């Protein structure tokens, strides 16, 4: 596992939401896993899940007591990104501000490089 705390950012709002969700699950070991999958209207899609395990090839980013994990394949597309949590008319969700994306879809959940 690599720790590159400045290569990606987990905002305070996103970390607060992860804390709240961990409390709801009564499991302080949960970490936010951010990943990329093929598909979506722009070529790649962002994914979010919770994971208790850290894999050897994961890169970990922290915001106080909250850890965000990114696998090595996804990391190459996400370097420099900011993971935030927004609440708006479309609902509440985690979002990624990715400086590597050349185009994004209207919902912000898929992109191309």
Coordinates of C-alpha atoms in Angstrom, one line a residue:
X1 CA 0.0 0.0 0.0
X2 CA 1.3 3.5 -0.9
X3 CA 0.4 6.6 1.0
X4 CA 0.4 9.7 -1.2
X5 CA -1.6 12.2 0.8
X6 CA -1.3 15.1 -1.7
X7 CA -2.0 13.2 -5.0
X8 CA -5.8 13.1 -4.2
X9 CA -7.9 15.0 -1.8
X10 CA -10.9 13.8 0.3
X11 CA -12.7 17.0 1.3
X12 CA -14.0 17.7 4.8
X13 CA -17.6 17.4 3.6
X14 CA -16.9 14.0 2.1
X15 CA -15.0 12.8 5.2
X16 CA -17.9 13.9 7.4
X17 CA -20.3 11.9 5.3
X18 CA -18.1 8.8 5.5
X19 CA -18.0 9.2 9.3
X20 CA -21.8 9.4 9.4
X21 CA -22.2 6.4 7.2
X22 CA -19.6 4.4 9.3
X23 CA -21.5 5.3 12.5
X24 CA -24.8 4.1 10.8
X25 CA -23.1 0.7 10.0
X26 CA -21.5 0.6 13.5
X27 CA -18.2 -0.2 11.9
X28 CA -15.3 2.2 12.4
X29 CA -13.0 0.1 10.2
X30 CA -14.9 1.0 7.0
X31 CA -12.9 2.9 4.4
X32 CA -14.2 4.7 1.3
X33 CA -13.1 2.9 -1.9
X34 CA -13.0 5.0 -5.1
X35 CA -12.6 3.2 -8.4
X36 CA -13.0 3.5 -12.1
X37 CA -14.9 1.1 -14.3
X38 CA -15.3 1.0 -18.1
X39 CA -18.7 2.1 -19.4
X40 CA -21.0 5.0 -18.8
X41 CA -22.0 7.6 -21.4
X42 CA -18.5 9.0 -21.6
X43 CA -16.3 5.9 -21.5
X44 CA -15.4 5.5 -17.8
X45 CA -17.5 5.6 -14.7
X46 CA -16.7 6.5 -11.1
X47 CA -17.6 4.1 -8.4
X48 CA -17.8 4.3 -4.6
X49 CA -18.1 1.5 -2.1
X50 CA -17.0 0.8 1.5
X51 CA -14.3 -1.7 2.3
X52 CA -12.7 -3.0 5.5
X53 CA -9.6 -4.3 3.7
X54 CA -6.7 -2.5 2.2
X55 CA -5.0 -4.3 -0.7
X56 CA -1.3 -4.3 -1.4
X57 CA -1.7 -2.2 -4.5
X58 CA -4.0 0.4 -3.0
X59 CA -3.1 4.0 -2.4
X60 CA -4.5 5.5 0.8
X61 CA -5.5 9.1 1.4
X62 CA -6.7 10.4 4.8
X63 CA -8.7 13.2 6.2
X64 CA -8.3 13.0 9.9
X65 CA -9.7 9.6 10.9
X66 CA -11.2 8.8 7.5
X67 CA -9.3 6.7 4.9
X68 CA -10.0 6.7 1.1
X69 CA -8.6 3.8 -0.9
X70 CA -7.8 3.8 -4.6
X71 CA -6.5 0.8 -6.5
X72 CA -3.5 1.2 -8.7
X73 CA -5.4 0.9 -12.0
X74 CA -7.9 3.6 -11.0
X75 CA -5.3 5.8 -9.5
X76 CA -3.7 6.6 -12.8
X77 CA -6.9 8.2 -14.0
X78 CA -7.7 9.9 -10.7
X79 CA -4.3 11.5 -9.7
X80 CA -4.9 15.1 -8.8
X81 CA -8.6 14.6 -8.2
X82 CA -10.8 15.9 -5.3
X83 CA -13.5 13.7 -3.9
X84 CA -16.3 15.8 -2.4
X85 CA -19.9 15.2 -1.1
X86 CA -22.7 17.4 -2.5
X87 CA -26.3 17.9 -1.6
X88 CA -28.5 19.5 -4.2
X89 CA -31.6 19.2 -6.4
X90 CA -30.3 16.0 -8.0
X91 CA -29.9 14.4 -4.5
X92 CA -26.9 13.8 -2.3
X93 CA -23.8 12.0 -3.6
X94 CA -20.1 11.8 -3.7
X95 CA -18.6 13.6 -6.7
X96 CA -15.1 13.7 -8.2
X97 CA -13.5 16.8 -9.6
X98 CA -11.0 15.2 -12.0
X99 CA -8.5 17.4 -13.8
X100 CA -7.6 14.5 -16.1
X101 CA -11.1 14.2 -17.6
X102 CA -11.4 15.8 -21.0
X103 CA -15.2 15.4 -21.2
X104 CA -17.8 14.4 -18.6
X105 CA -21.5 13.5 -18.8
X106 CA -24.2 15.7 -17.5
X107 CA -24.7 13.7 -14.3
X108 CA -20.9 13.9 -13.6
X109 CA -20.6 10.1 -13.0
X110 CA -18.8 9.3 -16.2
X111 CA -15.9 10.8 -18.1
X112 CA -13.3 10.3 -20.8
X113 CA -9.6 10.9 -20.9

